[in-house]
PDB file of C-alpha atoms in Angstrom:
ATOM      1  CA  UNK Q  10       0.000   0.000   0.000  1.00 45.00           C
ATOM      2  CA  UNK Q  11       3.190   2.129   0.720  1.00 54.00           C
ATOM      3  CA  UNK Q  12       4.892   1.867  -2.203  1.00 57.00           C
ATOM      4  CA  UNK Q  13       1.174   2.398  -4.381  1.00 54.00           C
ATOM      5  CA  UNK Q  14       0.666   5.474  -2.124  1.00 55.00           C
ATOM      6  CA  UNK Q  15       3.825   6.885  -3.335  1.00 47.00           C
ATOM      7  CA  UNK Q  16       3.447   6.257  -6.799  1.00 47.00           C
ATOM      8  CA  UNK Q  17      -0.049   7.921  -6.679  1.00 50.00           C
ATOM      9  CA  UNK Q  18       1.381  11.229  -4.836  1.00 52.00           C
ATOM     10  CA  UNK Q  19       4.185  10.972  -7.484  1.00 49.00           C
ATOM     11  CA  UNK Q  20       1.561  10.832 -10.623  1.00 49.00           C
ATOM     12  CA  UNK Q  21      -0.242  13.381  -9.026  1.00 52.00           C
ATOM     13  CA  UNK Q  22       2.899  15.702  -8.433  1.00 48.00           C
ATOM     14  CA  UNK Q  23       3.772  15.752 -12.231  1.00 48.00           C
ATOM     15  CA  UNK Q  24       0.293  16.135 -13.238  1.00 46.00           C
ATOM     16  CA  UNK Q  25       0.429  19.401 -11.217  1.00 45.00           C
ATOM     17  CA  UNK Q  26       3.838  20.475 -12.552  1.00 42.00           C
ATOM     18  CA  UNK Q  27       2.998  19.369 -16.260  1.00 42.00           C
ATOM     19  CA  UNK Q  28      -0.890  21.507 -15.532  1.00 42.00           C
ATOM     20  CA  UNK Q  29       1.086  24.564 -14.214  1.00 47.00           C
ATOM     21  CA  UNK Q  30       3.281  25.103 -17.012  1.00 60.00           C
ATOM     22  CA  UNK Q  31       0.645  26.968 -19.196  1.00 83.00           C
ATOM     23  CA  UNK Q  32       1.632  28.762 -22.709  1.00 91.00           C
ATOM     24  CA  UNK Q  33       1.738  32.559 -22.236  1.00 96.00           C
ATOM     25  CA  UNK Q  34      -0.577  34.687 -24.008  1.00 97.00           C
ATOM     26  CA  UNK Q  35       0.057  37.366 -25.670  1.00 98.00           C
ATOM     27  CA  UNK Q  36      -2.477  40.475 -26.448  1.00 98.00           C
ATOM     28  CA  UNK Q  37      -1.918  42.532 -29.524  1.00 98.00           C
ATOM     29  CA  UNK Q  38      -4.046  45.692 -29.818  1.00 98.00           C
ATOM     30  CA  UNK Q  39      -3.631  47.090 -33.159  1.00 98.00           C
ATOM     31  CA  UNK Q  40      -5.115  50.057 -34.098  1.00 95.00           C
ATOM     32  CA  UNK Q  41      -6.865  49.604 -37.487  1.00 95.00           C
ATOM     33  CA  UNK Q  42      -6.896  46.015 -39.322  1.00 95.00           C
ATOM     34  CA  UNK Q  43      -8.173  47.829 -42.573  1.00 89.00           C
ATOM     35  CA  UNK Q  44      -4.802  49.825 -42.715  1.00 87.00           C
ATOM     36  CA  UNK Q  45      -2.516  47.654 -45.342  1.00 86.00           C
ATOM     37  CA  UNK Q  46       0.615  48.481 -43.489  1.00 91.00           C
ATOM     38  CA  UNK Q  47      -1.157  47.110 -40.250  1.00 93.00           C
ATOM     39  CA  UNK Q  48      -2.360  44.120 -42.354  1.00 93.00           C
ATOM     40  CA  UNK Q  49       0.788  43.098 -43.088  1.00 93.00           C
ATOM     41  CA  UNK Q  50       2.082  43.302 -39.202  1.00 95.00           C
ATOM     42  CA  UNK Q  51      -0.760  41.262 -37.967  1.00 96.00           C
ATOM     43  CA  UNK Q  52       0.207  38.764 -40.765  1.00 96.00           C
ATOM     44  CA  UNK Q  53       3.510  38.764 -39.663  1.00 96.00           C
ATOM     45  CA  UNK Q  54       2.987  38.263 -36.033  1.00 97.00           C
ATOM     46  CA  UNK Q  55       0.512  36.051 -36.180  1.00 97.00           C
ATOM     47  CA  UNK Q  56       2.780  33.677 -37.932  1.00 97.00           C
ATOM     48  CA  UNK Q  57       5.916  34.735 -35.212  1.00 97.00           C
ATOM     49  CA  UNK Q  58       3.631  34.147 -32.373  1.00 97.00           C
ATOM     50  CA  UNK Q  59       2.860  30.458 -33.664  1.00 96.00           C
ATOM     51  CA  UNK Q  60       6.723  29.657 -34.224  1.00 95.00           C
ATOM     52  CA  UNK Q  61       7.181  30.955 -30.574  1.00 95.00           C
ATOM     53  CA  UNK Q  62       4.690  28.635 -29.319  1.00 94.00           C
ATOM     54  CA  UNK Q  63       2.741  31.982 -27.636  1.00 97.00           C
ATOM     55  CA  UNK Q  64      -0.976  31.726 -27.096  1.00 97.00           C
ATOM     56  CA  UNK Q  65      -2.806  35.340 -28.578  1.00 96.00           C
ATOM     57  CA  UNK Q  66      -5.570  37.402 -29.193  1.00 97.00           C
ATOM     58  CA  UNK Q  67      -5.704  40.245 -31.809  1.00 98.00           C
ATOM     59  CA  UNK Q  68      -8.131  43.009 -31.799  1.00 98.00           C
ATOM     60  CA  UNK Q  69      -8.925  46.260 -33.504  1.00 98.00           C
ATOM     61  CA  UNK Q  70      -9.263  49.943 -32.401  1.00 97.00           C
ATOM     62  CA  UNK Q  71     -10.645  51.072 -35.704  1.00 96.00           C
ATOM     63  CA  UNK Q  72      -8.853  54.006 -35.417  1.00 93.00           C
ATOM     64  CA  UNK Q  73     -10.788  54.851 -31.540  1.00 95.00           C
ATOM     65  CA  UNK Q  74      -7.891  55.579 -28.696  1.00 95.00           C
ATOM     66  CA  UNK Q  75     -10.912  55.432 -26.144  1.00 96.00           C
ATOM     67  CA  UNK Q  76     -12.020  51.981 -27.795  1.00 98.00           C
ATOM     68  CA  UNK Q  77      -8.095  50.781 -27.719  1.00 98.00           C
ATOM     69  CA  UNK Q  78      -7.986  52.276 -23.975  1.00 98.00           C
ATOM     70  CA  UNK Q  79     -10.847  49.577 -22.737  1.00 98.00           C
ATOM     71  CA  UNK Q  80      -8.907  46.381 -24.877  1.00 98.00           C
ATOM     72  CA  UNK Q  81      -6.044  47.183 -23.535  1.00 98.00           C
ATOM     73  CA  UNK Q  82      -7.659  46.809 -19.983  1.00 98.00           C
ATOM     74  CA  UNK Q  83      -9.634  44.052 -20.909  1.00 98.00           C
ATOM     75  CA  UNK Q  84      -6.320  42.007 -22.008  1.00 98.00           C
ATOM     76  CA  UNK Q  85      -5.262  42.786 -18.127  1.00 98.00           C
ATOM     77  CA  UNK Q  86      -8.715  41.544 -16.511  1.00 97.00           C
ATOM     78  CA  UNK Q  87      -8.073  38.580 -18.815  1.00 97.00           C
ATOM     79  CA  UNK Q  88      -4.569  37.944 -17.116  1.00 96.00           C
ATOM     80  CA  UNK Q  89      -2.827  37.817 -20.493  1.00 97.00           C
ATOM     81  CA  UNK Q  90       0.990  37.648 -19.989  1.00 97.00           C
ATOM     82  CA  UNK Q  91       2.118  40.469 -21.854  1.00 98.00           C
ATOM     83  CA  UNK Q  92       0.989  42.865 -24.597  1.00 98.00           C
ATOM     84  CA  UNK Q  93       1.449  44.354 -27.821  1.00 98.00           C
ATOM     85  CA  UNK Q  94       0.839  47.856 -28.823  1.00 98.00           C
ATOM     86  CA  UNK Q  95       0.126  49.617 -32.024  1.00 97.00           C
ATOM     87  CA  UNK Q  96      -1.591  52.771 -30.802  1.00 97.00           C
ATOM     88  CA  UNK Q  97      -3.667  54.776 -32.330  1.00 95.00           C
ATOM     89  CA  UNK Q  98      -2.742  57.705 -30.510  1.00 94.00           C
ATOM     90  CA  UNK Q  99       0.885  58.051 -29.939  1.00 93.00           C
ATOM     91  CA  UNK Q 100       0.300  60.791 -27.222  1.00 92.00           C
ATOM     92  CA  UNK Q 101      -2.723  59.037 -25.422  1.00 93.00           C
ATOM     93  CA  UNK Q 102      -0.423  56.076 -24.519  1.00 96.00           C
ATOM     94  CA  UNK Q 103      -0.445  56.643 -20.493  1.00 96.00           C
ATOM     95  CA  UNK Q 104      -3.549  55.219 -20.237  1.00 97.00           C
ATOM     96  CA  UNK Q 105      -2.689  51.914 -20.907  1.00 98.00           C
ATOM     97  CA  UNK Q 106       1.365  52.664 -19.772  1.00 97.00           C
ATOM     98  CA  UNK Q 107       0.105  52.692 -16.342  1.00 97.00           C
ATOM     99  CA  UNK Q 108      -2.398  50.118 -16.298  1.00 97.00           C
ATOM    100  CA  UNK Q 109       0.288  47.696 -17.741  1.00 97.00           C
ATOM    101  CA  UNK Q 110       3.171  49.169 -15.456  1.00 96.00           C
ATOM    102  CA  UNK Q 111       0.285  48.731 -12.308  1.00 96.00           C
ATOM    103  CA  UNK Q 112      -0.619  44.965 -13.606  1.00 97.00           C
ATOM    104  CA  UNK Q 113       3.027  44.018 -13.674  1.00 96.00           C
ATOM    105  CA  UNK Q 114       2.560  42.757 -17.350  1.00 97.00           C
ATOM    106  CA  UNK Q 115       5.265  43.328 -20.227  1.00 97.00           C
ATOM    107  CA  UNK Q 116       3.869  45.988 -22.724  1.00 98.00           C
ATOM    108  CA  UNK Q 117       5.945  46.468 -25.958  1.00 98.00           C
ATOM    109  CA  UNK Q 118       5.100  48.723 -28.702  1.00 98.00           C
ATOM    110  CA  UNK Q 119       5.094  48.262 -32.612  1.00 98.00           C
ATOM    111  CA  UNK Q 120       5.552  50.742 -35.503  1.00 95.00           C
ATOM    112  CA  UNK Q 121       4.160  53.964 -33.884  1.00 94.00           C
ATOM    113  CA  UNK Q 122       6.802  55.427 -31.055  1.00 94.00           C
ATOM    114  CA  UNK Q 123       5.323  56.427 -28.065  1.00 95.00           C
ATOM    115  CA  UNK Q 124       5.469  59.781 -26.943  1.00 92.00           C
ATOM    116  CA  UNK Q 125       6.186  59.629 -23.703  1.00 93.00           C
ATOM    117  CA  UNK Q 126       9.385  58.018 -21.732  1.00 92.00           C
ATOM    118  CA  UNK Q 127       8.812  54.273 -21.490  1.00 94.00           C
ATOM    119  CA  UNK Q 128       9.670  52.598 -18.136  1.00 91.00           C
ATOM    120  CA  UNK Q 129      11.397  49.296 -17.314  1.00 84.00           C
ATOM    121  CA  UNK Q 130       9.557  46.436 -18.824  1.00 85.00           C
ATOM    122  CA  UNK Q 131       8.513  48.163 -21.545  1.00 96.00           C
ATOM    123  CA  UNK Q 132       9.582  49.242 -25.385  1.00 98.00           C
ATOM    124  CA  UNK Q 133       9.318  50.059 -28.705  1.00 98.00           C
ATOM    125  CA  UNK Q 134      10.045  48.258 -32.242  1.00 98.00           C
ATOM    126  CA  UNK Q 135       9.871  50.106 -35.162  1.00 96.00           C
ATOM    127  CA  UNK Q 136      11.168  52.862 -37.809  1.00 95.00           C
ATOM    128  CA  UNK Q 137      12.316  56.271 -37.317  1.00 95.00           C
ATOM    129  CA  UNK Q 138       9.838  58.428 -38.440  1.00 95.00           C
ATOM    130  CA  UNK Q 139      11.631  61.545 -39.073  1.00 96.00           C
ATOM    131  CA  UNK Q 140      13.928  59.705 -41.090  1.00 97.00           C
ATOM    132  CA  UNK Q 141      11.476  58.343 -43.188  1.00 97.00           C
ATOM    133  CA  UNK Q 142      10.422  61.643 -44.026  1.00 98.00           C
ATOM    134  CA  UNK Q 143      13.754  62.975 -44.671  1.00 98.00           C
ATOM    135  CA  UNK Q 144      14.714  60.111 -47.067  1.00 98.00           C
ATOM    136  CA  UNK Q 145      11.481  60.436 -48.755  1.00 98.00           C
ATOM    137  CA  UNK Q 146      11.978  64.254 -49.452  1.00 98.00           C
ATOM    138  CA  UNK Q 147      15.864  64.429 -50.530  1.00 98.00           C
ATOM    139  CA  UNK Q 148      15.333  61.502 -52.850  1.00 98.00           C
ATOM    140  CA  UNK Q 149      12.160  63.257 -54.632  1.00 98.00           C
ATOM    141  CA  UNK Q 150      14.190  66.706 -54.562  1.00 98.00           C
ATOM    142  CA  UNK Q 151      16.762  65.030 -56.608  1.00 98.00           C
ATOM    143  CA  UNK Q 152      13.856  63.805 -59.082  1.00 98.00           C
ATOM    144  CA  UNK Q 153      12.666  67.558 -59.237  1.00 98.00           C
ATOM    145  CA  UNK Q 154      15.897  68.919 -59.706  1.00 98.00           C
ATOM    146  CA  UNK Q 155      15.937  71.376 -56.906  1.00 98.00           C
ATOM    147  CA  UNK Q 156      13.178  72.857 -57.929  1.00 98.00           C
ATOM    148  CA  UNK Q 157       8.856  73.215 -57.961  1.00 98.00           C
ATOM    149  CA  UNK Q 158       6.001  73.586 -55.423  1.00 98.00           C
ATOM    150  CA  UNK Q 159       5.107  70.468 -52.885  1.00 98.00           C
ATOM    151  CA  UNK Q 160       2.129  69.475 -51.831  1.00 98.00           C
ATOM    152  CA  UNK Q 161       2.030  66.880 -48.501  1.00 98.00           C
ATOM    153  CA  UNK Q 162      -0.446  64.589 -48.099  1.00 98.00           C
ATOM    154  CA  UNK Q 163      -0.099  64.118 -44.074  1.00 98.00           C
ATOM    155  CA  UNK Q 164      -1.540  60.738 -42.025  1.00 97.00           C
ATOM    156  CA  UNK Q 165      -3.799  61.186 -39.087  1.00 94.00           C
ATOM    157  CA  UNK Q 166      -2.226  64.104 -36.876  1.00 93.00           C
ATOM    158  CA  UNK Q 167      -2.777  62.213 -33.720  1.00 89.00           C
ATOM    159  CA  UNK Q 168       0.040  59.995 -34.769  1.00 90.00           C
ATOM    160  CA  UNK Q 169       4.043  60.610 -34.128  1.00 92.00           C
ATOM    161  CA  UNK Q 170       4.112  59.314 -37.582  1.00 93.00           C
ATOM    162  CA  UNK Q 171       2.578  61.781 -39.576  1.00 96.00           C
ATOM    163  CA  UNK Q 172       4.089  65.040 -37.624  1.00 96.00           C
ATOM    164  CA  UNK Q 173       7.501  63.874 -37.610  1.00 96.00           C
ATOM    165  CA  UNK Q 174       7.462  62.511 -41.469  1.00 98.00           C
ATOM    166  CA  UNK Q 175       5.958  65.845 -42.354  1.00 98.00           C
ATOM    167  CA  UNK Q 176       8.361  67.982 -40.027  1.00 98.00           C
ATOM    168  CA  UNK Q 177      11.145  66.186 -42.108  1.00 98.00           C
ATOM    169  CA  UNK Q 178       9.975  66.755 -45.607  1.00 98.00           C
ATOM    170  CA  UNK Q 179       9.215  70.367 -45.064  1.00 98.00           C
ATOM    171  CA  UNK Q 180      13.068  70.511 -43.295  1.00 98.00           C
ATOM    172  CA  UNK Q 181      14.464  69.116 -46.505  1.00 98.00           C
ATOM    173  CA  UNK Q 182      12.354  71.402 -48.607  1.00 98.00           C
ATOM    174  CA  UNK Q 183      13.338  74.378 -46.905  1.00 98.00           C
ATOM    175  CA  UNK Q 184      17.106  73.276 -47.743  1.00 97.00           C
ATOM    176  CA  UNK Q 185      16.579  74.836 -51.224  1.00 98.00           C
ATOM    177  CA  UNK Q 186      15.686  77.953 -52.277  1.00 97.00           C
ATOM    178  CA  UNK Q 187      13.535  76.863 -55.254  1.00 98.00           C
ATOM    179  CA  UNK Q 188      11.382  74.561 -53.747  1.00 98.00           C
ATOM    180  CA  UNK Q 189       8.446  75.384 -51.247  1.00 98.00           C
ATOM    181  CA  UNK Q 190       5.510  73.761 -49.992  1.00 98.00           C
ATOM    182  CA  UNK Q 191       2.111  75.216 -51.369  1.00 98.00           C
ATOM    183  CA  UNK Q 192      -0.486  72.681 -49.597  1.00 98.00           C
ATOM    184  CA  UNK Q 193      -0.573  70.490 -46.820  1.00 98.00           C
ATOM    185  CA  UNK Q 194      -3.464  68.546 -45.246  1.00 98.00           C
ATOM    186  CA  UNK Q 195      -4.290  65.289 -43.860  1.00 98.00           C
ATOM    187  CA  UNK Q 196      -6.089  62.001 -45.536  1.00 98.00           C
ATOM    188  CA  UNK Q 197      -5.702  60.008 -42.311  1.00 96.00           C
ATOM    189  CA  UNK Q 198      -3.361  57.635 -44.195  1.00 96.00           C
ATOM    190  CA  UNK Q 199      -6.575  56.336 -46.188  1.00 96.00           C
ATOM    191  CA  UNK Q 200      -6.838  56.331 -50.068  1.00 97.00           C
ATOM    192  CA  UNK Q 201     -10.099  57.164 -50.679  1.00 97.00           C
ATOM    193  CA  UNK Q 202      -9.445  60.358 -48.299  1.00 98.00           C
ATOM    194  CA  UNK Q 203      -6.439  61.228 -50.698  1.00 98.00           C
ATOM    195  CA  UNK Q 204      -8.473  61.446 -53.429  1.00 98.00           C
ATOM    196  CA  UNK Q 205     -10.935  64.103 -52.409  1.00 98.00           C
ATOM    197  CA  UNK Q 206      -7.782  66.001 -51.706  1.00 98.00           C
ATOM    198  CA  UNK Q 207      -5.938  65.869 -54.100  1.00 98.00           C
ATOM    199  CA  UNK Q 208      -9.375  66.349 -56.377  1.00 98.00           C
ATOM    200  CA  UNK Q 209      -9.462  69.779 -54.540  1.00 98.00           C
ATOM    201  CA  UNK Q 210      -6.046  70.634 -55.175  1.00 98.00           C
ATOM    202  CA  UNK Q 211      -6.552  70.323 -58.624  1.00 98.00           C
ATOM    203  CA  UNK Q 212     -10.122  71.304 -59.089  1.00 97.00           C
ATOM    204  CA  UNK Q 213      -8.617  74.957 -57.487  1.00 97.00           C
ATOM    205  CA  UNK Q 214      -5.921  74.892 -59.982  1.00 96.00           C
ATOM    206  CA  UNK Q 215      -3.088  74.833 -57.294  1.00 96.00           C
ATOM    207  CA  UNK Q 216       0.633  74.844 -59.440  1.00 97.00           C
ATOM    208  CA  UNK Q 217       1.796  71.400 -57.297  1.00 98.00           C
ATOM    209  CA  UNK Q 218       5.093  70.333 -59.236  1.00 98.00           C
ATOM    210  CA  UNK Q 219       5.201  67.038 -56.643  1.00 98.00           C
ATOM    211  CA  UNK Q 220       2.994  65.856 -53.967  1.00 98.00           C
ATOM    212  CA  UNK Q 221       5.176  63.729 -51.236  1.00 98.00           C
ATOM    213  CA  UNK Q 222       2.527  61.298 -49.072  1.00 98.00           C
ATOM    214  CA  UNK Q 223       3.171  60.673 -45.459  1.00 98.00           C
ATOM    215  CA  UNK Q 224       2.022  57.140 -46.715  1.00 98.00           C
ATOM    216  CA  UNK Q 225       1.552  54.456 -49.747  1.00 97.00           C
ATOM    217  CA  UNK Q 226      -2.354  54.296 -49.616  1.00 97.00           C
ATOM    218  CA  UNK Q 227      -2.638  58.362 -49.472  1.00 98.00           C
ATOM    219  CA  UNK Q 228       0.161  58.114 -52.889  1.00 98.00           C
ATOM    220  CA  UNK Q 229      -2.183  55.784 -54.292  1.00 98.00           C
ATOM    221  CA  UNK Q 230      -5.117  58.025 -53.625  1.00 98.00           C
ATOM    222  CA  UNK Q 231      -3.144  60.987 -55.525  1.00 98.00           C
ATOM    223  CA  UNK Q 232      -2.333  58.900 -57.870  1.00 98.00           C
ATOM    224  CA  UNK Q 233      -5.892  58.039 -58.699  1.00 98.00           C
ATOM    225  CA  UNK Q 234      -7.076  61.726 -58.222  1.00 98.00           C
ATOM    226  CA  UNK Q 235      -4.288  62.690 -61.030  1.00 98.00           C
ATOM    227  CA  UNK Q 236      -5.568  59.406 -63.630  1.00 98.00           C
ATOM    228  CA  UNK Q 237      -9.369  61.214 -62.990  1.00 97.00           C
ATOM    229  CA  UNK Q 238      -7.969  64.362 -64.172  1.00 97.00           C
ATOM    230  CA  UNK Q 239      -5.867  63.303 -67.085  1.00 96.00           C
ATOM    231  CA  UNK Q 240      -2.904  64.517 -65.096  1.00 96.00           C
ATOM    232  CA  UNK Q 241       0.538  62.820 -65.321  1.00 93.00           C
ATOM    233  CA  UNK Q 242       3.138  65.559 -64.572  1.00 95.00           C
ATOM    234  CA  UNK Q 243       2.949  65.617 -61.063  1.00 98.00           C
ATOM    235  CA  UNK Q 244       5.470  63.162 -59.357  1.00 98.00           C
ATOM    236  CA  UNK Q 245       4.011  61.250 -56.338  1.00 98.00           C
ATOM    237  CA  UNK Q 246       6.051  59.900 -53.830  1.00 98.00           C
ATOM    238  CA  UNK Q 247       4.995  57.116 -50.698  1.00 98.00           C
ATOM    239  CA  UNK Q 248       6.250  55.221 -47.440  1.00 98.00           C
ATOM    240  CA  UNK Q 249       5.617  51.857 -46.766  1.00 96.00           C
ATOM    241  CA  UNK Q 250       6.699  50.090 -49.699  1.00 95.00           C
ATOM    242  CA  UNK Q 251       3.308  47.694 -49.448  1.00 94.00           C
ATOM    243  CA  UNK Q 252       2.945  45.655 -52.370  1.00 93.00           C
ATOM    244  CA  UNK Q 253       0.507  48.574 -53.952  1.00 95.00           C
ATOM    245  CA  UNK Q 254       2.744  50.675 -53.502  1.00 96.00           C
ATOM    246  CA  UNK Q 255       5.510  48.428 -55.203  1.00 96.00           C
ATOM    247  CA  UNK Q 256       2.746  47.609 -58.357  1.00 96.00           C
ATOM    248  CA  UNK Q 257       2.299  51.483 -58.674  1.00 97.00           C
ATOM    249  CA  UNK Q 258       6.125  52.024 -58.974  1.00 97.00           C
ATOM    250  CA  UNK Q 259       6.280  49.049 -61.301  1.00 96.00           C
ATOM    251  CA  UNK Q 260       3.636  50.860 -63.602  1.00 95.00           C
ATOM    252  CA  UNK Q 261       5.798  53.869 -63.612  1.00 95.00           C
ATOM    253  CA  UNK Q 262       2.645  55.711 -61.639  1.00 97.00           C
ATOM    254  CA  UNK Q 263       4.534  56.688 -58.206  1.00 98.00           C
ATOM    255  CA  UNK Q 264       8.024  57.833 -58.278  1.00 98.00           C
ATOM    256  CA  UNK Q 265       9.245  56.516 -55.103  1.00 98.00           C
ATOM    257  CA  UNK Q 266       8.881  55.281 -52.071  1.00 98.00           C
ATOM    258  CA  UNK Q 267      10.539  54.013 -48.777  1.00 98.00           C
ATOM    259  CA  UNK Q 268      10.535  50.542 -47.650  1.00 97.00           C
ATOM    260  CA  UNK Q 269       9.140  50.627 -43.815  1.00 95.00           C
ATOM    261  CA  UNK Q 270       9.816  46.654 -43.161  1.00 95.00           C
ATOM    262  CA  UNK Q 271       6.515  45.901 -41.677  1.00 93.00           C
ATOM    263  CA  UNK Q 272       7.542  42.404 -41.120  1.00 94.00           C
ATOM    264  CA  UNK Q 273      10.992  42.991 -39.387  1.00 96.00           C
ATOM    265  CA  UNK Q 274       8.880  45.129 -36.949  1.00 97.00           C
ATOM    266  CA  UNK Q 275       6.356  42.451 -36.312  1.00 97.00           C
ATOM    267  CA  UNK Q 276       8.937  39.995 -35.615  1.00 97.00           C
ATOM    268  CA  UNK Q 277      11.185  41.730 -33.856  1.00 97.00           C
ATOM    269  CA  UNK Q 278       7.472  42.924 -31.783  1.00 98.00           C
ATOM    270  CA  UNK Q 279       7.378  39.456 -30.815  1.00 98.00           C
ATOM    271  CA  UNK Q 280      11.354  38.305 -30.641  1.00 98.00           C
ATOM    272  CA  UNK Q 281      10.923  41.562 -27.922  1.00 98.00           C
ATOM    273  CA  UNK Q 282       7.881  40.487 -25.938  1.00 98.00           C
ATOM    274  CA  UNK Q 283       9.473  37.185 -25.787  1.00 97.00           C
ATOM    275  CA  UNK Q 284      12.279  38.396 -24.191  1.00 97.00           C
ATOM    276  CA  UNK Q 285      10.764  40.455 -21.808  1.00 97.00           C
ATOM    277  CA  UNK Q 286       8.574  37.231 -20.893  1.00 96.00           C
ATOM    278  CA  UNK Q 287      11.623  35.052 -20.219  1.00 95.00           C
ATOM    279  CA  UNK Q 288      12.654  38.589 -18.169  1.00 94.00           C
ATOM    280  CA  UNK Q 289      15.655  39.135 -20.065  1.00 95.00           C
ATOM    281  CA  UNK Q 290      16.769  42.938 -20.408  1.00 94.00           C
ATOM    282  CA  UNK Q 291      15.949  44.353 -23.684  1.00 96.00           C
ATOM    283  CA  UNK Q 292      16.397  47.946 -25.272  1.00 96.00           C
ATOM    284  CA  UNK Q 293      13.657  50.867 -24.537  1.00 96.00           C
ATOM    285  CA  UNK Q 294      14.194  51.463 -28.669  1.00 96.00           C
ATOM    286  CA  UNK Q 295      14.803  48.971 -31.159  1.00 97.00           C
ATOM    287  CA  UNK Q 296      15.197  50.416 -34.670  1.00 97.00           C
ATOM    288  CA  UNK Q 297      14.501  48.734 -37.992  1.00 96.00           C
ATOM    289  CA  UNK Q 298      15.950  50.418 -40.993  1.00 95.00           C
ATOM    290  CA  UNK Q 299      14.155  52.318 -43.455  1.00 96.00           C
ATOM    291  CA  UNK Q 300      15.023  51.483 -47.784  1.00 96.00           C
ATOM    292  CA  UNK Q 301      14.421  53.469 -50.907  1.00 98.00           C
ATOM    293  CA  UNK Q 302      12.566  52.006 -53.515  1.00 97.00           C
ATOM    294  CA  UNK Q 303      12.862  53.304 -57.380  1.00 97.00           C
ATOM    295  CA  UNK Q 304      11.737  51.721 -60.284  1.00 95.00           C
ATOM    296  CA  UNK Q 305      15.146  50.759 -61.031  1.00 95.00           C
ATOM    297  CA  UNK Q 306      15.404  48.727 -57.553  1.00 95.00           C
ATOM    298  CA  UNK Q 307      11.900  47.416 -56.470  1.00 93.00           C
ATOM    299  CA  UNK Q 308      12.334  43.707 -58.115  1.00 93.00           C
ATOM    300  CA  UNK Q 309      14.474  43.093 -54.814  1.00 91.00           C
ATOM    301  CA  UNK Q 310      11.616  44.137 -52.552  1.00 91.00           C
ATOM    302  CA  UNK Q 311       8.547  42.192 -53.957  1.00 81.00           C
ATOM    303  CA  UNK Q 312       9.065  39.686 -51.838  1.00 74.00           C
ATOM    304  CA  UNK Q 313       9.653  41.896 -48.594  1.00 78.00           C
ATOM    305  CA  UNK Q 314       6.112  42.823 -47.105  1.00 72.00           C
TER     306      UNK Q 314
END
């Protein structure tokens, strides 16, 4: 009976041990699935969080901080190990900061910075924005020659993105003396926004010698506005490098673009999370390198997002 007893408590004890060694879960809060960048990251981390063996549970903000504020403290309620960020507001982020920092849970953020100081536990993985902008604008200069009147198609202002982008492009305009910008408003990175802009910009006869999009969907959008109007002089330059915007630079419609490697970020989102999981030390900012993308060069990137 002894030696049955024992082997009983002994089945029992790795039962427990085998029970209590649950998968994590991971919750990723992304801030619009219709987006095509943010497509392309939830793709992409869907697929890294399977390889990793992490449990997780995507939902969407449709573009609604408040909305994103209440997932974010649902994931918590839930008791989901850590989570992962893509916010629609970069400046409402404390919210959810502190209610992650308060739950003890591992928050890292993808593709839009913070603006705010992150604290231990926490970071971001993603692209420089201002750079970004910068490399969009010198490399469409040089297509201009140094010369005409701009006209910037900026994302939704509530994101770190579409300031900081546009902040660079005008710096790089404002470089040489016969360039300026003439018009600047926002499409909230969407194409069919783009469109009615752009529509107006023509329709009111505006001289715009390029238009330089804080985004591939809002170049698309200009694109289409300029096809409407029988208009193919204006150059039209994107960021992202989605596949649209690749087909549209293989068509000869968009001049250029830069390559924002939405599926480096979403893997090194989760290669991050991971980490902090396994409470390794990690760094507050990981960057992932912007590219420029011409029609002489975009064969090498169809394959990239």
């Amino acid at each position: 009976m002894n030696i049955r007893n024992l082997l009983l408590c002994l089945c029992s004890l790795l039962f427990s041990v085998t029970g209590s060694a649950k998968t994590p879960t991971v919750g990723v809060a992304l801030a619009n699935f219709d987006l095509n960048f943010v497509s392309i990251l939830r793709t992409q981390m869907q697929k890294e969080l399977n390889v990793s063996q992490l449990n997780s549970q995507f939902v969407d903000a449709k573009g609604d901080v408040a909305l994103q504020v209440q997932q974010v403290d649902d994931f918590i309620n839930q008791g989901v190990d850590a989570i992962i960020l893509n916010p629609v507001d970069t400046q409402g982020v404390l919210p959810m900061i502190n209610a992650a920092k308060q739950a003890g849970i591992p928050l890292v953020f993808v593709n839009r910075k913070p603006e705010v100081k992150l604290p231990e536990d926490m970071a971001y993985v993603g692209s420089d924005s201002a750079l970004g902008g910068e490399m969009q604008m010198e490399a469409l200069a040089k297509k201009m020659n140094y010369k005409g009147n701009v006209a910037i198609l900026m994302g939704a202002l509530s994101n770190e993105e579409a300031r900081e982008r546009t902040r660079a492009v005008e710096a790089v305009i404002s470089k040489y003396k016969n360039m300026k910008v003439i018009e600047k408003q926002t499409a909230k990175w969407q194409r069919n926004e783009a469109v009615d802009v752009v529509s107006g910009w023509l329709l009111n006869q505006r001289p715009i010698d390029a238009i330089a999009a804080n985004n591939d969907e809002m170049a698309i959008g200009a694109i289409m506005a300029l096809n409407q109007a029988k208009n193919d002089k204006i150059l039209v330059a994107g960021i992202d490098g989605t596949p649209d915007g690749q087909q549209f630079i293989k068509n000869g419609k968009m001049a250029l673009t830069i390559f924002q490697d939405a599926k480096g970020q979403a893997t090194g989102a989760v290669q991050v999370t991971k980490a902090l999981l396994n409470k390794q030390k990690v760094e507050t900012l990981n960057w992932v390198p912007y590219k420029l993308i011409t029609p002489e060069n975009y064969q090498s990137f169809t394959a990239e997002n």
